[in-house]
């Protein structure tokens, strides 16, 4: 619930602005007070009257509106909220934010505020992927701006890809997480989860039995403590966590790229069961039986080790890097050696021999291995493991 929480909602100029009207409604249903600010371009997409009617309050539009200054100056307006939300955050607005411009009401409020800012980007896929926008996003992340979305999908302009504004309920969840005064508020954490699928040909792939349950639970537990979580997930069967930014991938190499573009982060938890190998060259065509009884020979190539790569980053390494070690024998000895080899800070080791029923099950029995030794936790649900790990991460980052 958001009872009594005050949201300053800056509505930029994009077709997604219509969703911001629904966002106002959803926030008010949860007890929040919403003060809308419409940029001149935003006012081309939604009318001040609809924003004002839904918010049940005045809509602010112009920096030089003296009445507003008499009532409430822009500095005061920018600080009277608990959270500033920019939705849609257009490429132009983000560029202004990254450059520190203050040449209209929205940019001035964003520069003057002393509160957390959450941006929900929305733009054409090419604009989102443009080096300038990605540079601005990286700058803003470095400045502590929180992000929700963008989602991938069909766009109003007819193209397909990342750039759609997150749905109102996802923005609400991100707002709730940002306002949760948890110990991880203002911290950014990347969590990888699920299996990866490595194509053999267009219809076949190599996979593993990971359900993604532990990774989902960890991402949810971190978000519940107020962290901004980027959840990079392979094709998992477990339900997706709430209040996190979801980046869906298929292969190890896609997962590696998604992690790279989610950095920088304060911590990273690598819970994915990444395939160690992929096809050296996946076939473009379905491999067929030729009737002679000859068998196809599959040639493998090694996948990148995402955990080791991030652990050994020379610059910009997360303060805390956590890996998992699913072992069937000599769990602690193997996992201790693995921690050293990979260069991560902690390893959560678990015994996945079939007798334990852990792989795909709802419980886990883990040992936390760090520089100071091995600490075995009692067998507990994956949700409890997640809560305990999230609390330990919060302690380590405090
Ligand atoms: O080497 P192994 O697969 O046992 O290591 C497990 C840990 O390394 C897990 O945290 C897993 O998410 C991570 N990993 C990775 N990229 C790989 C292989 C494993 O991030 N290619």
Tab-separated table of C-alpha atoms and ligand atoms in Angstrom:
chain	number	residue	atom	x	y	z
A	1	UNK	CA	0.000	0.000	0.000
A	2	UNK	CA	1.052	3.538	-0.630
A	3	UNK	CA	-1.204	5.252	1.866
A	4	UNK	CA	-0.135	8.819	2.401
A	5	UNK	CA	2.854	8.606	0.061
A	6	UNK	CA	3.304	11.606	-2.240
A	7	UNK	CA	4.346	11.066	-5.827
A	8	UNK	CA	5.400	13.837	-8.168
A	9	UNK	CA	4.635	12.387	-11.604
A	10	UNK	CA	6.363	14.004	-14.566
A	11	UNK	CA	4.607	13.035	-17.794
A	12	UNK	CA	6.863	13.410	-20.819
A	13	UNK	CA	5.792	13.594	-24.436
A	14	UNK	CA	5.300	10.135	-25.863
A	15	UNK	CA	2.462	7.937	-26.998
A	16	UNK	CA	2.912	5.950	-23.738
A	17	UNK	CA	1.659	9.017	-21.836
A	18	UNK	CA	-1.855	7.536	-21.990
A	19	UNK	CA	-0.640	4.747	-19.683
A	20	UNK	CA	0.397	7.405	-17.161
A	21	UNK	CA	-3.253	8.298	-16.715
A	22	UNK	CA	-3.907	4.702	-15.696
A	23	UNK	CA	-0.833	4.910	-13.453
A	24	UNK	CA	-2.364	7.898	-11.645
A	25	UNK	CA	-5.536	5.876	-11.072
A	26	UNK	CA	-3.630	2.833	-9.795
A	27	UNK	CA	-1.540	4.957	-7.429
A	28	UNK	CA	-4.588	6.713	-6.024
A	29	UNK	CA	-6.368	3.361	-5.543
A	30	UNK	CA	-3.432	2.447	-3.286
A	31	UNK	CA	-3.760	5.603	-1.239
A	32	UNK	CA	-0.985	7.688	-2.811
A	33	UNK	CA	-1.334	11.393	-3.539
A	34	UNK	CA	-0.204	12.181	-7.083
A	35	UNK	CA	0.849	15.607	-8.320
A	36	UNK	CA	1.147	15.557	-12.107
A	37	UNK	CA	3.584	17.714	-14.036
A	38	UNK	CA	3.010	17.810	-17.793
A	39	UNK	CA	5.810	18.761	-20.140
A	40	UNK	CA	4.684	20.789	-23.175
A	41	UNK	CA	5.174	17.645	-25.309
A	42	UNK	CA	3.333	15.541	-22.687
A	43	UNK	CA	0.370	17.924	-22.995
A	44	UNK	CA	0.179	17.039	-26.697
A	45	UNK	CA	-0.589	13.434	-25.744
A	46	UNK	CA	-2.793	13.750	-22.640
A	47	UNK	CA	-4.823	16.744	-21.641
A	48	UNK	CA	-4.123	18.623	-18.407
A	49	UNK	CA	-7.807	18.209	-17.634
A	50	UNK	CA	-7.683	14.384	-17.680
A	51	UNK	CA	-4.499	14.299	-15.590
A	52	UNK	CA	-5.965	16.775	-13.129
A	53	UNK	CA	-9.338	14.986	-12.912
A	54	UNK	CA	-7.700	11.621	-12.254
A	55	UNK	CA	-5.200	13.008	-9.752
A	56	UNK	CA	-7.860	15.157	-8.060
A	57	UNK	CA	-5.378	18.015	-7.936
A	58	UNK	CA	-3.814	20.795	-9.930
A	59	UNK	CA	-1.508	19.934	-12.809
A	60	UNK	CA	1.741	21.897	-13.052
A	61	UNK	CA	3.000	22.827	-16.494
A	62	UNK	CA	5.012	25.996	-16.634
A	63	UNK	CA	8.108	27.177	-14.802
A	64	UNK	CA	7.130	30.783	-15.258
A	65	UNK	CA	3.570	30.460	-14.084
A	66	UNK	CA	3.616	33.094	-11.346
A	67	UNK	CA	0.520	31.750	-9.671
A	68	UNK	CA	2.319	28.488	-9.103
A	69	UNK	CA	5.377	30.322	-7.788
A	70	UNK	CA	3.152	32.251	-5.389
A	71	UNK	CA	1.484	29.055	-4.241
A	72	UNK	CA	4.474	26.776	-4.267
A	73	UNK	CA	7.900	27.436	-5.762
A	74	UNK	CA	9.503	24.868	-8.004
A	75	UNK	CA	12.082	24.016	-5.355
A	76	UNK	CA	9.348	23.311	-2.858
A	77	UNK	CA	7.327	21.362	-5.432
A	78	UNK	CA	10.339	19.173	-6.199
A	79	UNK	CA	10.818	18.368	-2.535
A	80	UNK	CA	7.249	18.062	-1.372
A	81	UNK	CA	7.090	14.535	-2.803
A	82	UNK	CA	8.402	11.283	-1.360
A	83	UNK	CA	9.395	10.124	-4.833
A	84	UNK	CA	9.672	11.716	-8.255
A	85	UNK	CA	8.483	9.469	-11.085
A	86	UNK	CA	9.164	10.243	-14.747
A	87	UNK	CA	6.733	8.310	-16.965
A	88	UNK	CA	7.127	8.291	-19.858
A	89	UNK	CA	10.781	9.231	-19.624
A	90	UNK	CA	11.521	10.238	-23.204
A	91	UNK	CA	14.990	10.198	-24.782
A	92	UNK	CA	14.925	13.984	-24.647
A	93	UNK	CA	14.018	14.171	-20.959
A	94	UNK	CA	16.706	11.640	-20.058
A	95	UNK	CA	19.284	13.568	-22.084
A	96	UNK	CA	18.345	16.727	-20.189
A	97	UNK	CA	18.575	14.891	-16.861
A	98	UNK	CA	21.967	13.396	-17.744
A	99	UNK	CA	23.288	16.806	-18.789
A	100	UNK	CA	21.836	18.592	-15.755
A	101	UNK	CA	19.781	21.026	-17.832
A	102	UNK	CA	17.064	23.062	-16.169
A	103	UNK	CA	15.325	24.918	-18.954
A	104	UNK	CA	11.711	24.030	-18.248
A	105	UNK	CA	9.574	22.988	-15.306
A	106	UNK	CA	10.200	19.216	-15.554
A	107	UNK	CA	13.994	19.452	-15.916
A	108	UNK	CA	14.210	22.086	-13.187
A	109	UNK	CA	12.253	19.918	-10.762
A	110	UNK	CA	14.492	16.962	-11.589
A	111	UNK	CA	17.624	18.988	-10.943
A	112	UNK	CA	16.284	20.604	-7.773
A	113	UNK	CA	14.872	17.547	-6.066
A	114	UNK	CA	16.483	15.916	-3.072
A	115	UNK	CA	14.281	12.814	-3.425
A	116	UNK	CA	14.779	9.535	-5.263
A	117	UNK	CA	13.827	9.621	-8.935
A	118	UNK	CA	12.353	6.651	-10.796
A	119	UNK	CA	12.301	6.776	-14.599
A	120	UNK	CA	10.099	4.642	-16.875
A	121	UNK	CA	11.682	5.080	-20.304
A	122	UNK	CA	9.536	4.923	-23.438
A	123	UNK	CA	10.750	5.496	-26.944
A	124	UNK	CA	11.319	3.927	-30.336
A	125	UNK	CA	13.667	0.927	-30.206
A	126	UNK	CA	16.365	2.638	-32.299
A	127	UNK	CA	16.260	5.671	-30.036
A	128	UNK	CA	16.573	3.426	-26.973
A	129	UNK	CA	19.476	1.489	-28.464
A	130	UNK	CA	21.274	4.592	-29.717
A	131	UNK	CA	24.691	5.061	-28.164
A	132	UNK	CA	23.696	8.520	-26.906
A	133	UNK	CA	20.659	7.189	-25.020
A	134	UNK	CA	22.605	4.253	-23.593
A	135	UNK	CA	25.317	6.662	-22.472
A	136	UNK	CA	22.683	8.828	-20.784
A	137	UNK	CA	21.130	5.782	-19.093
A	138	UNK	CA	24.556	4.756	-17.759
A	139	UNK	CA	25.178	8.303	-16.482
A	140	UNK	CA	21.775	8.437	-14.820
A	141	UNK	CA	22.275	5.022	-13.204
A	142	UNK	CA	25.600	6.259	-11.897
A	143	UNK	CA	23.740	9.278	-10.461
A	144	UNK	CA	21.432	6.915	-8.590
A	145	UNK	CA	18.361	7.322	-10.815
A	146	UNK	CA	16.157	4.223	-10.580
A	147	UNK	CA	14.689	2.633	-13.695
A	148	UNK	CA	11.697	0.462	-14.471
A	149	UNK	CA	11.558	-0.989	-17.986
A	150	UNK	CA	11.508	-0.417	-20.854
A	151	UNK	CA	9.744	-3.599	-21.938
A	152	UNK	CA	10.269	-5.368	-25.195
A	153	UNK	CA	7.354	-5.672	-27.617
A	154	UNK	CA	5.429	-4.172	-30.505
A	155	UNK	CA	5.694	-0.435	-30.626
A	156	UNK	CA	3.195	2.196	-31.698
A	157	UNK	CA	5.568	3.101	-34.545
A	158	UNK	CA	5.274	-0.432	-35.970
A	159	UNK	CA	8.725	-1.637	-34.898
A	160	UNK	CA	9.545	-4.350	-32.382
A	161	UNK	CA	12.069	-4.337	-29.553
A	162	UNK	CA	12.898	-2.725	-26.215
A	163	UNK	CA	11.399	0.721	-25.771
A	164	UNK	CA	7.800	0.181	-24.619
A	165	UNK	CA	7.044	1.843	-21.322
A	166	UNK	CA	6.620	-0.622	-18.444
A	167	UNK	CA	2.976	-1.388	-17.673
A	168	UNK	CA	1.351	0.749	-14.955
A	169	UNK	CA	1.272	-2.121	-12.444
A	170	UNK	CA	4.979	-2.793	-12.957
A	171	UNK	CA	5.640	0.905	-12.360
A	172	UNK	CA	3.504	0.750	-9.210
A	173	UNK	CA	5.590	-2.221	-7.986
A	174	UNK	CA	8.804	-0.305	-8.695
A	175	UNK	CA	7.401	2.719	-6.830
A	176	UNK	CA	6.509	0.518	-3.859
A	177	UNK	CA	10.019	-0.956	-3.887
A	178	UNK	CA	11.620	2.495	-4.159
A	179	UNK	CA	9.543	3.769	-1.236
A	180	UNK	CA	10.036	0.716	0.913
A	181	UNK	CA	12.479	2.159	3.376
A	182	UNK	CA	14.336	-1.108	3.390
A	183	UNK	CA	18.040	-1.489	4.075
A	184	UNK	CA	18.702	-1.921	0.350
A	185	UNK	CA	16.897	1.267	-0.739
A	186	UNK	CA	19.000	3.022	-3.360
A	187	UNK	CA	21.048	-0.124	-4.053
A	188	UNK	CA	21.091	-1.816	-7.420
A	189	UNK	CA	21.448	-5.587	-7.642
A	190	UNK	CA	21.622	-7.874	-10.673
A	191	UNK	CA	20.271	-11.414	-10.279
A	192	UNK	CA	20.670	-14.108	-12.940
A	193	UNK	CA	18.306	-17.039	-12.836
A	194	UNK	CA	16.900	-20.045	-14.673
A	195	UNK	CA	18.499	-22.359	-17.200
A	196	UNK	CA	19.828	-21.271	-20.567
A	197	UNK	CA	18.740	-22.814	-23.851
A	198	UNK	CA	21.486	-23.367	-26.374
A	199	UNK	CA	20.133	-23.996	-29.876
A	200	UNK	CA	21.244	-27.050	-31.865
A	201	UNK	CA	19.095	-26.071	-34.824
A	202	UNK	CA	15.932	-23.934	-35.143
A	203	UNK	CA	13.788	-26.522	-33.321
A	204	UNK	CA	16.145	-28.266	-30.872
A	205	UNK	CA	18.175	-26.996	-27.956
A	206	UNK	CA	20.299	-28.088	-25.029
A	207	UNK	CA	18.795	-27.275	-21.643
A	208	UNK	CA	18.948	-28.286	-17.988
A	209	UNK	CA	16.450	-28.901	-15.208
A	210	UNK	CA	16.799	-25.589	-13.377
A	211	UNK	CA	13.354	-24.168	-12.540
A	212	UNK	CA	14.600	-20.681	-11.644
A	213	UNK	CA	12.790	-20.944	-8.284
A	214	UNK	CA	15.773	-19.974	-6.131
A	215	UNK	CA	16.783	-17.057	-8.362
A	216	UNK	CA	13.189	-15.745	-8.487
A	217	UNK	CA	12.920	-15.935	-4.713
A	218	UNK	CA	16.242	-14.103	-4.247
A	219	UNK	CA	15.258	-11.326	-6.652
A	220	UNK	CA	11.908	-10.891	-4.864
A	221	UNK	CA	13.566	-10.860	-1.424
A	222	UNK	CA	16.086	-8.219	-2.521
A	223	UNK	CA	13.298	-6.051	-3.976
A	224	UNK	CA	11.347	-6.446	-0.736
A	225	UNK	CA	14.316	-4.891	1.089
A	226	UNK	CA	14.112	-1.905	-1.246
A	227	UNK	CA	16.779	-2.829	-3.814
A	228	UNK	CA	16.401	-1.944	-7.465
A	229	UNK	CA	16.697	-5.409	-8.975
A	230	UNK	CA	17.515	-6.311	-12.565
A	231	UNK	CA	16.407	-9.911	-12.994
A	232	UNK	CA	18.127	-11.534	-15.962
A	233	UNK	CA	16.355	-14.814	-16.514
A	234	UNK	CA	16.669	-17.706	-18.917
A	235	UNK	CA	13.529	-19.657	-19.882
A	236	UNK	CA	12.435	-20.591	-16.346
A	237	UNK	CA	9.255	-22.289	-15.168
A	238	UNK	CA	9.116	-20.601	-11.734
A	239	UNK	CA	6.840	-17.552	-11.390
A	240	UNK	CA	8.541	-14.217	-12.045
A	241	UNK	CA	9.323	-12.108	-8.960
A	242	UNK	CA	7.365	-8.908	-8.327
A	243	UNK	CA	8.822	-5.427	-8.255
A	244	UNK	CA	11.881	-6.151	-10.362
A	245	UNK	CA	13.033	-5.271	-13.846
A	246	UNK	CA	12.822	-8.470	-15.900
A	247	UNK	CA	15.227	-9.104	-18.768
A	248	UNK	CA	14.355	-12.366	-20.527
A	249	UNK	CA	17.148	-14.162	-22.389
A	250	UNK	CA	17.624	-17.593	-23.961
A	251	UNK	CA	21.319	-18.334	-24.297
A	252	UNK	CA	24.412	-17.894	-22.125
A	253	UNK	CA	25.774	-15.285	-24.485
A	254	UNK	CA	22.530	-13.293	-24.326
A	255	UNK	CA	22.664	-13.552	-20.536
A	256	UNK	CA	26.236	-12.257	-20.523
A	257	UNK	CA	25.252	-9.286	-22.715
A	258	UNK	CA	22.212	-8.517	-20.535
A	259	UNK	CA	24.358	-8.571	-17.391
A	260	UNK	CA	26.942	-6.305	-19.034
A	261	UNK	CA	24.313	-3.737	-19.948
A	262	UNK	CA	22.737	-3.898	-16.474
A	263	UNK	CA	26.042	-2.907	-14.842
A	264	UNK	CA	27.064	-0.945	-12.816
A	265	UNK	CA	25.511	-2.490	-9.732
A	266	UNK	CA	26.269	-2.649	-6.024
A	267	UNK	CA	25.888	-6.428	-5.934
A	268	UNK	CA	25.305	-9.295	-8.340
A	269	UNK	CA	23.911	-12.724	-7.560
A	270	UNK	CA	24.501	-15.402	-10.189
A	271	UNK	CA	21.874	-18.035	-9.541
A	272	UNK	CA	21.417	-19.096	-13.170
A	273	UNK	CA	22.272	-22.618	-14.259
A	274	UNK	CA	24.179	-21.474	-17.303
A	275	UNK	CA	24.930	-24.138	-19.898
A	276	UNK	CA	28.668	-24.772	-19.933
A	277	UNK	CA	28.680	-25.517	-23.638
A	278	UNK	CA	26.816	-24.445	-26.742
A	279	UNK	CA	27.000	-25.726	-30.304
A	280	UNK	CA	30.151	-24.485	-31.996
A	281	UNK	CA	27.849	-23.575	-34.882
A	282	UNK	CA	24.095	-24.042	-34.472
A	283	UNK	CA	22.509	-25.156	-37.723
A	284	UNK	CA	20.250	-22.673	-39.545
A	285	UNK	CA	18.169	-25.599	-40.794
A	286	UNK	CA	16.523	-28.466	-38.988
A	287	UNK	CA	19.022	-31.335	-38.965
A	288	UNK	CA	17.346	-34.283	-40.738
A	289	UNK	CA	17.804	-38.028	-40.766
A	290	UNK	CA	19.301	-38.930	-44.116
A	291	UNK	CA	17.990	-42.512	-44.129
A	292	UNK	CA	21.464	-44.076	-44.089
A	293	UNK	CA	21.544	-44.494	-40.303
A	294	UNK	CA	24.491	-42.081	-39.978
A	295	UNK	CA	24.367	-40.010	-36.806
A	296	UNK	CA	24.917	-36.263	-36.551
A	297	UNK	CA	28.090	-35.215	-34.747
A	298	UNK	CA	27.557	-32.237	-32.478
A	299	UNK	CA	30.576	-30.052	-31.957
A	300	UNK	CA	30.607	-27.955	-28.787
A	301	UNK	CA	32.145	-24.617	-27.846
A	302	UNK	CA	32.584	-23.361	-24.298
A	303	UNK	CA	30.200	-20.658	-23.093
A	304	UNK	CA	31.512	-17.525	-21.395
A	305	UNK	CA	31.654	-17.782	-17.599
A	306	UNK	CA	29.498	-14.798	-16.629
A	307	UNK	CA	30.206	-15.047	-12.903
A	308	UNK	CA	33.984	-15.252	-13.391
A	309	UNK	CA	33.901	-12.392	-15.895
A	310	UNK	CA	32.111	-10.026	-13.508
A	311	UNK	CA	34.133	-11.195	-10.470
A	312	UNK	CA	37.362	-10.404	-12.268
A	313	UNK	CA	36.372	-7.044	-13.744
A	314	UNK	CA	39.282	-4.621	-13.452
A	315	UNK	CA	36.983	-1.619	-13.168
A	316	UNK	CA	33.412	-1.136	-12.024
A	317	UNK	CA	33.125	-4.517	-10.300
A	318	UNK	CA	30.112	-4.789	-7.996
A	319	UNK	CA	31.177	-4.573	-4.355
A	320	UNK	CA	29.655	-7.974	-3.678
A	321	UNK	CA	29.560	-10.827	-6.194
A	322	UNK	CA	27.734	-14.006	-5.206
A	323	UNK	CA	27.836	-17.273	-7.105
A	324	UNK	CA	26.225	-20.655	-6.662
A	325	UNK	CA	27.851	-24.032	-6.778
A	326	UNK	CA	25.570	-26.925	-7.530
A	327	UNK	CA	27.621	-29.976	-6.660
A	328	UNK	CA	26.958	-33.659	-6.280
A	329	UNK	CA	30.155	-34.650	-4.397
A	330	UNK	CA	32.551	-33.043	-1.913
A	331	UNK	CA	30.268	-30.019	-1.896
A	332	UNK	CA	32.195	-27.754	0.480
A	333	UNK	CA	35.686	-28.569	-0.822
A	334	UNK	CA	34.629	-28.125	-4.442
A	335	UNK	CA	32.730	-24.927	-3.750
A	336	UNK	CA	35.609	-23.450	-1.744
A	337	UNK	CA	37.952	-24.081	-4.661
A	338	UNK	CA	35.354	-22.654	-7.037
A	339	UNK	CA	35.112	-19.402	-5.048
A	340	UNK	CA	38.858	-18.893	-5.456
A	341	UNK	CA	38.889	-19.888	-9.113
A	342	UNK	CA	36.033	-17.610	-10.097
A	343	UNK	CA	37.108	-14.693	-7.908
A	344	UNK	CA	33.664	-14.081	-6.383
A	345	UNK	CA	33.108	-13.000	-2.775
A	346	UNK	CA	30.571	-15.583	-1.701
A	347	UNK	CA	29.488	-18.936	-3.012
A	348	UNK	CA	26.257	-20.575	-1.968
A	349	UNK	CA	26.991	-24.246	-2.300
A	350	UNK	CA	24.266	-26.824	-2.564
A	351	UNK	CA	24.103	-30.554	-3.019
A	352	UNK	CA	22.029	-31.317	-6.081
A	353	UNK	CA	22.386	-35.093	-6.076
A	354	UNK	CA	19.002	-36.549	-7.041
A	355	UNK	CA	18.451	-37.949	-3.513
A	356	UNK	CA	18.274	-34.416	-2.095
A	357	UNK	CA	15.310	-33.452	-4.346
A	358	UNK	CA	16.674	-29.888	-4.406
A	359	UNK	CA	16.872	-29.397	-8.184
A	360	UNK	CA	13.335	-28.435	-9.157
A	361	UNK	CA	12.097	-28.812	-5.559
A	362	UNK	CA	10.894	-26.148	-3.132
A	363	UNK	CA	13.621	-26.601	-0.496
A	364	UNK	CA	17.322	-25.955	-0.440
A	365	UNK	CA	20.216	-26.807	1.876
A	366	UNK	CA	23.079	-24.411	1.384
A	367	UNK	CA	26.486	-23.591	2.752
A	368	UNK	CA	27.629	-19.982	2.483
A	369	UNK	CA	31.304	-19.921	1.626
A	370	UNK	CA	33.210	-16.681	2.014
A	371	UNK	CA	36.745	-15.618	2.763
A	372	UNK	CA	36.073	-16.295	6.430
A	373	UNK	CA	35.048	-19.923	5.927
A	374	UNK	CA	31.995	-22.106	5.438
A	375	UNK	CA	28.677	-21.610	7.215
A	376	UNK	CA	26.089	-24.329	6.729
A	377	UNK	CA	22.439	-23.261	6.934
A	378	UNK	CA	19.756	-25.721	7.962
A	379	UNK	CA	17.568	-27.131	5.191
A	380	UNK	CA	14.801	-24.596	4.579
A	381	UNK	CA	12.457	-23.425	1.841
A	382	UNK	CA	13.975	-21.614	-1.146
A	383	UNK	CA	11.983	-18.545	-0.041
A	384	UNK	CA	13.672	-18.660	3.390
A	385	UNK	CA	17.112	-19.108	1.812
A	386	UNK	CA	16.331	-16.042	-0.308
A	387	UNK	CA	15.235	-13.932	2.665
A	388	UNK	CA	18.312	-14.914	4.624
A	389	UNK	CA	20.657	-14.239	1.720
A	390	UNK	CA	19.010	-10.850	1.021
A	391	UNK	CA	19.479	-9.879	4.678
A	392	UNK	CA	23.150	-10.896	4.534
A	393	UNK	CA	23.631	-8.884	1.347
A	394	UNK	CA	22.026	-5.857	3.025
A	395	UNK	CA	24.438	-6.257	5.970
A	396	UNK	CA	27.431	-6.562	3.655
A	397	UNK	CA	26.470	-3.422	1.713
A	398	UNK	CA	25.558	-1.359	4.771
B	1	LIG	O1	31.212	-23.484	-12.846
B	1	LIG	P1	29.848	-23.704	-12.308
B	1	LIG	O2	28.824	-23.792	-13.392
B	1	LIG	O3	29.702	-24.795	-11.334
B	1	LIG	O4	29.590	-22.366	-11.465
B	1	LIG	C1	28.350	-22.053	-10.958
B	1	LIG	C2	28.223	-20.563	-10.777
B	1	LIG	O5	28.753	-19.864	-11.883
B	1	LIG	C3	26.782	-20.131	-10.683
B	1	LIG	O6	26.739	-19.000	-9.845
B	1	LIG	C4	26.435	-19.781	-12.107
B	1	LIG	O7	25.357	-18.871	-12.191
B	1	LIG	C5	27.728	-19.179	-12.595
B	1	LIG	N1	28.010	-19.398	-14.012
B	1	LIG	C6	27.996	-18.346	-14.883
B	1	LIG	N2	28.306	-18.542	-16.204
B	1	LIG	C7	28.635	-19.778	-16.665
B	1	LIG	C8	28.654	-20.855	-15.776
B	1	LIG	C9	28.326	-20.642	-14.469
B	1	LIG	O8	27.679	-17.220	-14.468
B	1	LIG	N3	28.923	-19.944	-17.935
